[in-house]
PDB file of C-alpha atoms in Angstrom:
ATOM      1  CA  UNK A 273      46.326 -10.018 147.106  1.00  0.00           C
ATOM      2  CA  UNK A 274      46.034  -6.216 146.937  1.00  0.00           C
ATOM      3  CA  UNK A 275      44.368  -3.744 149.269  1.00  0.00           C
ATOM      4  CA  UNK A 276      41.652  -3.200 146.635  1.00  0.00           C
ATOM      5  CA  UNK A 277      40.792  -6.895 146.439  1.00  0.00           C
ATOM      6  CA  UNK A 278      37.461  -8.055 147.955  1.00  0.00           C
ATOM      7  CA  UNK A 279      39.552 -10.419 150.132  1.00  0.00           C
ATOM      8  CA  UNK A 280      42.919  -8.710 150.629  1.00  0.00           C
ATOM      9  CA  UNK A 281      43.648 -10.847 153.721  1.00  0.00           C
ATOM     10  CA  UNK A 282      43.177 -14.205 152.042  1.00  0.00           C
ATOM     11  CA  UNK A 283      45.705 -16.667 153.441  1.00  0.00           C
ATOM     12  CA  UNK A 284      46.317 -14.694 156.652  1.00  0.00           C
ATOM     13  CA  UNK A 285      45.888 -16.315 160.079  1.00  0.00           C
ATOM     14  CA  UNK A 286      44.644 -13.935 162.764  1.00  0.00           C
ATOM     15  CA  UNK A 287      44.406 -14.184 166.546  1.00  0.00           C
ATOM     16  CA  UNK A 288      42.196 -11.727 168.420  1.00  0.00           C
ATOM     17  CA  UNK A 289      41.889 -11.331 172.184  1.00  0.00           C
ATOM     18  CA  UNK A 290      38.801  -9.807 173.725  1.00  0.00           C
ATOM     19  CA  UNK A 291      36.918 -11.262 170.786  1.00  0.00           C
ATOM     20  CA  UNK A 292      33.578 -11.910 172.463  1.00  0.00           C
ATOM     21  CA  UNK A 293      32.198  -8.377 171.996  1.00  0.00           C
ATOM     22  CA  UNK A 294      32.869  -4.827 170.877  1.00  0.00           C
ATOM     23  CA  UNK A 295      35.962  -4.030 168.846  1.00  0.00           C
ATOM     24  CA  UNK A 296      37.275  -7.585 169.083  1.00  0.00           C
ATOM     25  CA  UNK A 297      34.118  -9.193 167.714  1.00  0.00           C
ATOM     26  CA  UNK A 298      33.708  -6.606 164.955  1.00  0.00           C
ATOM     27  CA  UNK A 299      37.346  -7.012 163.935  1.00  0.00           C
ATOM     28  CA  UNK A 300      37.026 -10.789 163.846  1.00  0.00           C
ATOM     29  CA  UNK A 301      34.005 -10.620 161.551  1.00  0.00           C
ATOM     30  CA  UNK A 302      35.607  -8.120 159.216  1.00  0.00           C
ATOM     31  CA  UNK A 303      38.981  -9.863 158.995  1.00  0.00           C
ATOM     32  CA  UNK A 304      37.162 -13.121 158.231  1.00  0.00           C
ATOM     33  CA  UNK A 305      35.074 -11.401 155.573  1.00  0.00           C
ATOM     34  CA  UNK A 306      38.294 -10.107 154.019  1.00  0.00           C
ATOM     35  CA  UNK A 307      39.712 -13.620 153.787  1.00  0.00           C
ATOM     36  CA  UNK A 308      41.627 -14.274 157.017  1.00  0.00           C
ATOM     37  CA  UNK A 309      41.189 -17.285 159.250  1.00  0.00           C
ATOM     38  CA  UNK A 310      40.401 -15.937 162.709  1.00  0.00           C
ATOM     39  CA  UNK A 311      41.005 -17.374 166.178  1.00  0.00           C
ATOM     40  CA  UNK A 312      38.723 -15.882 168.815  1.00  0.00           C
ATOM     41  CA  UNK A 313      40.067 -15.663 172.361  1.00  0.00           C
ATOM     42  CA  UNK A 314      37.920 -14.547 175.315  1.00  0.00           C
ATOM     43  CA  UNK A 315      36.333 -15.956 178.462  1.00  0.00           C
ATOM     44  CA  UNK A 316      32.699 -16.161 177.354  1.00  0.00           C
ATOM     45  CA  UNK A 317      32.337 -19.402 175.426  1.00  0.00           C
ATOM     46  CA  UNK A 318      28.693 -18.750 174.536  1.00  0.00           C
ATOM     47  CA  UNK A 319      29.581 -15.444 172.889  1.00  0.00           C
ATOM     48  CA  UNK A 320      32.501 -17.018 171.028  1.00  0.00           C
ATOM     49  CA  UNK A 321      30.320 -19.868 169.779  1.00  0.00           C
ATOM     50  CA  UNK A 322      27.709 -17.395 168.545  1.00  0.00           C
ATOM     51  CA  UNK A 323      30.341 -15.316 166.761  1.00  0.00           C
ATOM     52  CA  UNK A 324      31.949 -18.403 165.232  1.00  0.00           C
ATOM     53  CA  UNK A 325      28.547 -19.414 163.921  1.00  0.00           C
ATOM     54  CA  UNK A 326      28.010 -16.042 162.242  1.00  0.00           C
ATOM     55  CA  UNK A 327      31.453 -16.100 160.643  1.00  0.00           C
ATOM     56  CA  UNK A 328      31.155 -19.640 159.310  1.00  0.00           C
ATOM     57  CA  UNK A 329      27.609 -18.991 158.070  1.00  0.00           C
ATOM     58  CA  UNK A 330      29.020 -16.090 156.056  1.00  0.00           C
ATOM     59  CA  UNK A 331      31.634 -18.368 154.502  1.00  0.00           C
ATOM     60  CA  UNK A 332      34.548 -17.534 156.798  1.00  0.00           C
ATOM     61  CA  UNK A 333      36.802 -19.676 158.981  1.00  0.00           C
ATOM     62  CA  UNK A 334      36.831 -19.184 162.746  1.00  0.00           C
ATOM     63  CA  UNK A 335      38.202 -21.029 165.756  1.00  0.00           C
ATOM     64  CA  UNK A 336      36.772 -20.330 169.220  1.00  0.00           C
ATOM     65  CA  UNK A 337      39.281 -20.670 172.061  1.00  0.00           C
ATOM     66  CA  UNK A 338      37.740 -19.854 175.458  1.00  0.00           C
ATOM     67  CA  UNK A 339      40.482 -18.586 177.777  1.00  0.00           C
ATOM     68  CA  UNK A 340      41.074 -16.108 180.586  1.00  0.00           C
ATOM     69  CA  UNK A 341      43.880 -14.003 179.132  1.00  0.00           C
ATOM     70  CA  UNK A 342      44.928 -12.864 182.607  1.00  0.00           C
ATOM     71  CA  UNK A 343      46.112 -16.454 183.204  1.00  0.00           C
ATOM     72  CA  UNK A 344      49.518 -16.422 181.535  1.00  0.00           C
ATOM     73  CA  UNK A 345      49.931 -20.198 181.277  1.00  0.00           C
ATOM     74  CA  UNK A 346      46.400 -20.692 179.922  1.00  0.00           C
ATOM     75  CA  UNK A 347      46.967 -17.908 177.411  1.00  0.00           C
ATOM     76  CA  UNK A 348      50.217 -19.498 176.241  1.00  0.00           C
ATOM     77  CA  UNK A 349      48.459 -22.824 175.760  1.00  0.00           C
ATOM     78  CA  UNK A 350      45.671 -21.126 173.797  1.00  0.00           C
ATOM     79  CA  UNK A 351      48.143 -19.398 171.486  1.00  0.00           C
ATOM     80  CA  UNK A 352      49.939 -22.714 170.923  1.00  0.00           C
ATOM     81  CA  UNK A 353      46.610 -24.358 170.074  1.00  0.00           C
ATOM     82  CA  UNK A 354      45.835 -21.691 167.477  1.00  0.00           C
ATOM     83  CA  UNK A 355      49.294 -21.973 165.933  1.00  0.00           C
ATOM     84  CA  UNK A 356      48.924 -25.736 165.661  1.00  0.00           C
ATOM     85  CA  UNK A 357      45.476 -25.589 164.068  1.00  0.00           C
ATOM     86  CA  UNK A 358      46.323 -22.736 161.668  1.00  0.00           C
ATOM     87  CA  UNK A 359      49.926 -23.714 161.022  1.00  0.00           C
ATOM     88  CA  UNK A 360      51.125 -20.407 162.438  1.00  0.00           C
ATOM     89  CA  UNK A 361      49.822 -16.896 163.144  1.00  0.00           C
ATOM     90  CA  UNK A 362      50.703 -13.734 161.210  1.00  0.00           C
ATOM     91  CA  UNK A 363      48.117 -11.193 162.401  1.00  0.00           C
ATOM     92  CA  UNK A 364      47.417 -10.460 166.062  1.00  0.00           C
ATOM     93  CA  UNK A 365      44.975  -7.996 167.595  1.00  0.00           C
ATOM     94  CA  UNK A 366      45.753  -7.646 171.316  1.00  0.00           C
ATOM     95  CA  UNK A 367      42.433  -6.116 172.202  1.00  0.00           C
ATOM     96  CA  UNK A 368      41.273  -7.433 175.589  1.00  0.00           C
ATOM     97  CA  UNK A 369      40.647  -4.635 178.062  1.00  0.00           C
ATOM     98  CA  UNK A 370      38.350  -3.017 180.600  1.00  0.00           C
ATOM     99  CA  UNK A 371      37.541   0.547 181.688  1.00  0.00           C
ATOM    100  CA  UNK A 372      36.696   1.253 185.350  1.00  0.00           C
ATOM    101  CA  UNK A 373      37.066   4.993 186.086  1.00  0.00           C
ATOM    102  CA  UNK A 374      36.666   6.349 189.615  1.00  0.00           C
ATOM    103  CA  UNK A 375      38.133   9.201 191.663  1.00  0.00           C
ATOM    104  CA  UNK A 376      41.513   8.164 193.019  1.00  0.00           C
ATOM    105  CA  UNK A 377      40.437   9.229 196.525  1.00  0.00           C
ATOM    106  CA  UNK A 378      37.908   6.411 196.598  1.00  0.00           C
ATOM    107  CA  UNK A 379      40.821   3.959 196.823  1.00  0.00           C
ATOM    108  CA  UNK A 380      39.200   1.383 194.522  1.00  0.00           C
ATOM    109  CA  UNK A 381      42.225  -0.889 194.651  1.00  0.00           C
ATOM    110  CA  UNK A 382      40.144  -3.790 193.349  1.00  0.00           C
ATOM    111  CA  UNK A 383      39.317  -1.883 190.177  1.00  0.00           C
ATOM    112  CA  UNK A 384      42.880  -0.623 189.803  1.00  0.00           C
ATOM    113  CA  UNK A 385      44.167  -4.181 189.904  1.00  0.00           C
ATOM    114  CA  UNK A 386      41.519  -5.473 187.490  1.00  0.00           C
ATOM    115  CA  UNK A 387      42.525  -2.852 184.928  1.00  0.00           C
ATOM    116  CA  UNK A 388      46.231  -3.506 185.388  1.00  0.00           C
ATOM    117  CA  UNK A 389      45.750  -7.275 185.156  1.00  0.00           C
ATOM    118  CA  UNK A 390      43.751  -7.124 181.930  1.00  0.00           C
ATOM    119  CA  UNK A 391      44.946  -3.967 180.192  1.00  0.00           C
ATOM    120  CA  UNK A 392      48.648  -4.311 181.010  1.00  0.00           C
ATOM    121  CA  UNK A 393      49.728  -7.728 182.269  1.00  0.00           C
ATOM    122  CA  UNK A 394      47.559  -9.766 179.901  1.00  0.00           C
ATOM    123  CA  UNK A 395      48.646  -7.579 176.984  1.00  0.00           C
ATOM    124  CA  UNK A 396      52.317  -8.171 177.777  1.00  0.00           C
ATOM    125  CA  UNK A 397      51.753 -11.920 178.069  1.00  0.00           C
ATOM    126  CA  UNK A 398      49.896 -11.852 174.743  1.00  0.00           C
ATOM    127  CA  UNK A 399      52.804 -10.056 173.093  1.00  0.00           C
ATOM    128  CA  UNK A 400      55.250 -12.513 174.593  1.00  0.00           C
ATOM    129  CA  UNK A 401      53.286 -15.519 173.390  1.00  0.00           C
ATOM    130  CA  UNK A 402      52.703 -14.331 169.824  1.00  0.00           C
ATOM    131  CA  UNK A 403      55.998 -12.615 169.010  1.00  0.00           C
ATOM    132  CA  UNK A 404      57.878 -15.811 168.040  1.00  0.00           C
ATOM    133  CA  UNK A 405      55.024 -16.700 165.673  1.00  0.00           C
ATOM    134  CA  UNK A 406      55.037 -13.254 164.064  1.00  0.00           C
ATOM    135  CA  UNK A 407      58.824 -13.253 163.689  1.00  0.00           C
ATOM    136  CA  UNK A 408      58.666 -16.695 162.087  1.00  0.00           C
ATOM    137  CA  UNK A 409      55.923 -15.579 159.698  1.00  0.00           C
ATOM    138  CA  UNK A 410      57.925 -12.515 158.652  1.00  0.00           C
ATOM    139  CA  UNK A 411      61.092 -14.586 158.240  1.00  0.00           C
ATOM    140  CA  UNK A 412      59.118 -16.811 155.893  1.00  0.00           C
ATOM    141  CA  UNK A 413      58.274 -13.839 153.691  1.00  0.00           C
ATOM    142  CA  UNK A 414      54.724 -13.318 154.964  1.00  0.00           C
ATOM    143  CA  UNK A 415      53.220 -10.068 156.187  1.00  0.00           C
ATOM    144  CA  UNK A 416      53.201 -10.033 160.006  1.00  0.00           C
ATOM    145  CA  UNK A 417      51.123  -7.624 162.077  1.00  0.00           C
ATOM    146  CA  UNK A 418      50.687  -6.883 165.773  1.00  0.00           C
ATOM    147  CA  UNK A 419      47.879  -4.460 166.599  1.00  0.00           C
ATOM    148  CA  UNK A 420      47.355  -3.208 170.141  1.00  0.00           C
ATOM    149  CA  UNK A 421      44.158  -1.515 171.285  1.00  0.00           C
ATOM    150  CA  UNK A 422      45.098   1.610 173.179  1.00  0.00           C
ATOM    151  CA  UNK A 423      42.899   4.709 173.585  1.00  0.00           C
ATOM    152  CA  UNK A 424      42.885   8.461 173.130  1.00  0.00           C
ATOM    153  CA  UNK A 425      43.089   8.395 176.940  1.00  0.00           C
ATOM    154  CA  UNK A 426      46.759   7.490 176.472  1.00  0.00           C
ATOM    155  CA  UNK A 427      47.337  11.047 175.195  1.00  0.00           C
ATOM    156  CA  UNK A 428      44.666  13.220 176.837  1.00  0.00           C
ATOM    157  CA  UNK A 429      43.554  14.013 180.383  1.00  0.00           C
ATOM    158  CA  UNK A 430      40.244  12.684 181.710  1.00  0.00           C
ATOM    159  CA  UNK A 431      39.667  13.232 185.451  1.00  0.00           C
ATOM    160  CA  UNK A 432      38.685  10.036 187.331  1.00  0.00           C
ATOM    161  CA  UNK A 433      40.116   7.940 184.465  1.00  0.00           C
ATOM    162  CA  UNK A 434      43.675   8.105 185.846  1.00  0.00           C
ATOM    163  CA  UNK A 435      44.402   4.394 186.220  1.00  0.00           C
ATOM    164  CA  UNK A 436      42.632   3.422 182.992  1.00  0.00           C
ATOM    165  CA  UNK A 437      44.446   6.177 181.096  1.00  0.00           C
ATOM    166  CA  UNK A 438      47.774   5.098 182.562  1.00  0.00           C
ATOM    167  CA  UNK A 439      47.224   1.526 181.395  1.00  0.00           C
ATOM    168  CA  UNK A 440      46.527   2.771 177.887  1.00  0.00           C
ATOM    169  CA  UNK A 441      49.576   5.041 177.919  1.00  0.00           C
ATOM    170  CA  UNK A 442      51.537   1.912 178.795  1.00  0.00           C
ATOM    171  CA  UNK A 443      50.110   0.133 175.736  1.00  0.00           C
ATOM    172  CA  UNK A 444      50.957   2.993 173.371  1.00  0.00           C
ATOM    173  CA  UNK A 445      54.501   3.297 174.676  1.00  0.00           C
ATOM    174  CA  UNK A 446      54.961  -0.483 174.675  1.00  0.00           C
ATOM    175  CA  UNK A 447      53.878  -0.536 171.035  1.00  0.00           C
ATOM    176  CA  UNK A 448      56.406   2.133 170.066  1.00  0.00           C
ATOM    177  CA  UNK A 449      59.192   0.124 171.667  1.00  0.00           C
ATOM    178  CA  UNK A 450      58.004  -3.127 170.103  1.00  0.00           C
ATOM    179  CA  UNK A 451      58.022  -1.509 166.683  1.00  0.00           C
ATOM    180  CA  UNK A 452      61.630  -0.423 167.219  1.00  0.00           C
ATOM    181  CA  UNK A 453      62.523  -3.946 168.344  1.00  0.00           C
ATOM    182  CA  UNK A 454      60.569  -5.932 165.762  1.00  0.00           C
ATOM    183  CA  UNK A 455      60.480  -3.643 162.724  1.00  0.00           C
ATOM    184  CA  UNK A 456      63.958  -4.759 161.713  1.00  0.00           C
ATOM    185  CA  UNK A 457      62.560  -8.279 161.562  1.00  0.00           C
ATOM    186  CA  UNK A 458      59.719  -7.126 159.276  1.00  0.00           C
ATOM    187  CA  UNK A 459      57.041  -7.380 161.964  1.00  0.00           C
ATOM    188  CA  UNK A 460      54.697  -4.386 161.821  1.00  0.00           C
ATOM    189  CA  UNK A 461      53.407  -2.997 165.133  1.00  0.00           C
ATOM    190  CA  UNK A 462      50.476  -0.585 165.291  1.00  0.00           C
ATOM    191  CA  UNK A 463      48.858   1.105 168.276  1.00  0.00           C
ATOM    192  CA  UNK A 464      45.182   1.841 167.629  1.00  0.00           C
ATOM    193  CA  UNK A 465      43.919   4.762 169.743  1.00  0.00           C
ATOM    194  CA  UNK A 466      40.141   5.239 169.461  1.00  0.00           C
ATOM    195  CA  UNK A 467      38.122   8.002 171.014  1.00  0.00           C
ATOM    196  CA  UNK A 468      34.782   7.037 172.519  1.00  0.00           C
ATOM    197  CA  UNK A 469      33.455   3.817 171.004  1.00  0.00           C
ATOM    198  CA  UNK A 470      29.946   2.558 171.659  1.00  0.00           C
ATOM    199  CA  UNK A 471      30.698  -0.802 173.315  1.00  0.00           C
ATOM    200  CA  UNK A 472      29.762  -2.638 176.477  1.00  0.00           C
ATOM    201  CA  UNK A 473      32.801  -1.086 178.211  1.00  0.00           C
ATOM    202  CA  UNK A 474      30.528   1.728 179.334  1.00  0.00           C
ATOM    203  CA  UNK A 475      28.198  -0.756 181.049  1.00  0.00           C
ATOM    204  CA  UNK A 476      31.040  -1.889 183.324  1.00  0.00           C
ATOM    205  CA  UNK A 477      31.515   1.609 184.751  1.00  0.00           C
ATOM    206  CA  UNK A 478      30.323   1.821 188.375  1.00  0.00           C
ATOM    207  CA  UNK A 479      31.290   5.396 189.272  1.00  0.00           C
ATOM    208  CA  UNK A 480      28.274   7.679 188.952  1.00  0.00           C
ATOM    209  CA  UNK A 481      30.307  10.724 188.004  1.00  0.00           C
ATOM    210  CA  UNK A 482      31.929   8.871 185.123  1.00  0.00           C
ATOM    211  CA  UNK A 483      28.564   7.438 184.064  1.00  0.00           C
ATOM    212  CA  UNK A 484      27.098  10.965 183.997  1.00  0.00           C
ATOM    213  CA  UNK A 485      30.066  12.203 181.942  1.00  0.00           C
ATOM    214  CA  UNK A 486      29.626   9.400 179.417  1.00  0.00           C
ATOM    215  CA  UNK A 487      25.889  10.043 179.206  1.00  0.00           C
ATOM    216  CA  UNK A 488      26.544  13.724 178.570  1.00  0.00           C
ATOM    217  CA  UNK A 489      29.045  12.850 175.854  1.00  0.00           C
ATOM    218  CA  UNK A 490      26.538  10.521 174.213  1.00  0.00           C
ATOM    219  CA  UNK A 491      24.017  13.361 174.056  1.00  0.00           C
ATOM    220  CA  UNK A 492      26.347  15.579 172.047  1.00  0.00           C
ATOM    221  CA  UNK A 493      28.692  13.189 170.210  1.00  0.00           C
ATOM    222  CA  UNK A 494      27.933  10.344 167.821  1.00  0.00           C
ATOM    223  CA  UNK A 495      30.224   7.646 169.200  1.00  0.00           C
ATOM    224  CA  UNK A 496      32.397   5.510 166.973  1.00  0.00           C
ATOM    225  CA  UNK A 497      31.127   2.000 166.341  1.00  0.00           C
ATOM    226  CA  UNK A 498      33.269  -1.119 166.802  1.00  0.00           C
ATOM    227  CA  UNK A 499      32.992  -1.599 163.045  1.00  0.00           C
ATOM    228  CA  UNK A 500      34.654   1.785 162.478  1.00  0.00           C
ATOM    229  CA  UNK A 501      37.723   0.647 164.403  1.00  0.00           C
ATOM    230  CA  UNK A 502      37.681  -2.754 162.710  1.00  0.00           C
ATOM    231  CA  UNK A 503      37.780  -1.045 159.307  1.00  0.00           C
ATOM    232  CA  UNK A 504      40.974   0.772 160.250  1.00  0.00           C
ATOM    233  CA  UNK A 505      42.640  -2.429 161.468  1.00  0.00           C
ATOM    234  CA  UNK A 506      41.617  -4.337 158.346  1.00  0.00           C
ATOM    235  CA  UNK A 507      42.853  -1.510 156.114  1.00  0.00           C
ATOM    236  CA  UNK A 508      46.226  -1.336 157.858  1.00  0.00           C
ATOM    237  CA  UNK A 509      46.644  -5.115 157.700  1.00  0.00           C
ATOM    238  CA  UNK A 510      46.058  -5.088 153.940  1.00  0.00           C
ATOM    239  CA  UNK A 511      48.687  -2.446 153.165  1.00  0.00           C
ATOM    240  CA  UNK A 512      51.908  -3.490 151.403  1.00  0.00           C
ATOM    241  CA  UNK A 513      54.384  -5.225 153.687  1.00  0.00           C
ATOM    242  CA  UNK A 514      56.709  -2.216 153.594  1.00  0.00           C
ATOM    243  CA  UNK A 515      54.054   0.106 155.117  1.00  0.00           C
ATOM    244  CA  UNK A 516      53.516   0.294 158.887  1.00  0.00           C
ATOM    245  CA  UNK A 517      50.915   2.615 160.405  1.00  0.00           C
ATOM    246  CA  UNK A 518      52.715   3.060 163.706  1.00  0.00           C
ATOM    247  CA  UNK A 519      49.985   4.853 165.654  1.00  0.00           C
ATOM    248  CA  UNK A 520      46.441   5.583 164.514  1.00  0.00           C
ATOM    249  CA  UNK A 521      44.108   7.907 166.405  1.00  0.00           C
ATOM    250  CA  UNK A 522      40.435   7.450 165.477  1.00  0.00           C
ATOM    251  CA  UNK A 523      38.077  10.122 166.792  1.00  0.00           C
ATOM    252  CA  UNK A 524      34.353  10.724 166.612  1.00  0.00           C
ATOM    253  CA  UNK A 525      33.989  13.827 164.498  1.00  0.00           C
ATOM    254  CA  UNK A 526      32.351  15.790 167.329  1.00  0.00           C
ATOM    255  CA  UNK A 527      34.686  14.638 170.115  1.00  0.00           C
ATOM    256  CA  UNK A 528      37.142  17.471 170.755  1.00  0.00           C
ATOM    257  CA  UNK A 529      39.544  15.596 173.078  1.00  0.00           C
TER     258      UNK A 529
END
């Protein structure tokens, strides 16, 4: 299939973490619409079942796999289940994450650990679980993609977002290294770095200063939608096998930094 085809991802088998909402859900729907079979990994079974229903009603193929991706053994079992059902995996979107900004002086160690567990540790376990499948797909002559969801916060400075930003800088740098390690095996690795996206991430924020900052941004900037980010992922996945978009920054037009 070509990038200009209505279904350029026909025959691809995708696995998406954090698929119950936001960027993950939008990406799952779009990849399915473009022909890929999609496995949906997240904790909220009700959300996954609803999303699976929408995808199948639209003529797509989806598999819901409820799992807590911070549980490394459970995640490994979920990835194995997807590989068995789909006969392999050649497109992965490691998207699960959370944003909990707060001034460092508040010593919110609970929130620090939650962000590290989900944004860093779970991402590394996801990469570890899917890499053999992607290498095998590439060795078999198929296009193989690993997308990681980072953030513009990996590059820029946002006071009170220190721990969140550090986790995203980890993801961007991890992705660069993975590309160097896996590119020679024809596995493409892409770090996706969005600016502000209108998702439920903002609803998890408990710090009032950060909430006020986000509200002020919303008054002056039209946020990206999850579908905007999904379009970029779907486009990159449909490019010729020789083309790897290593790092893509996606900004709202009015967001300066």
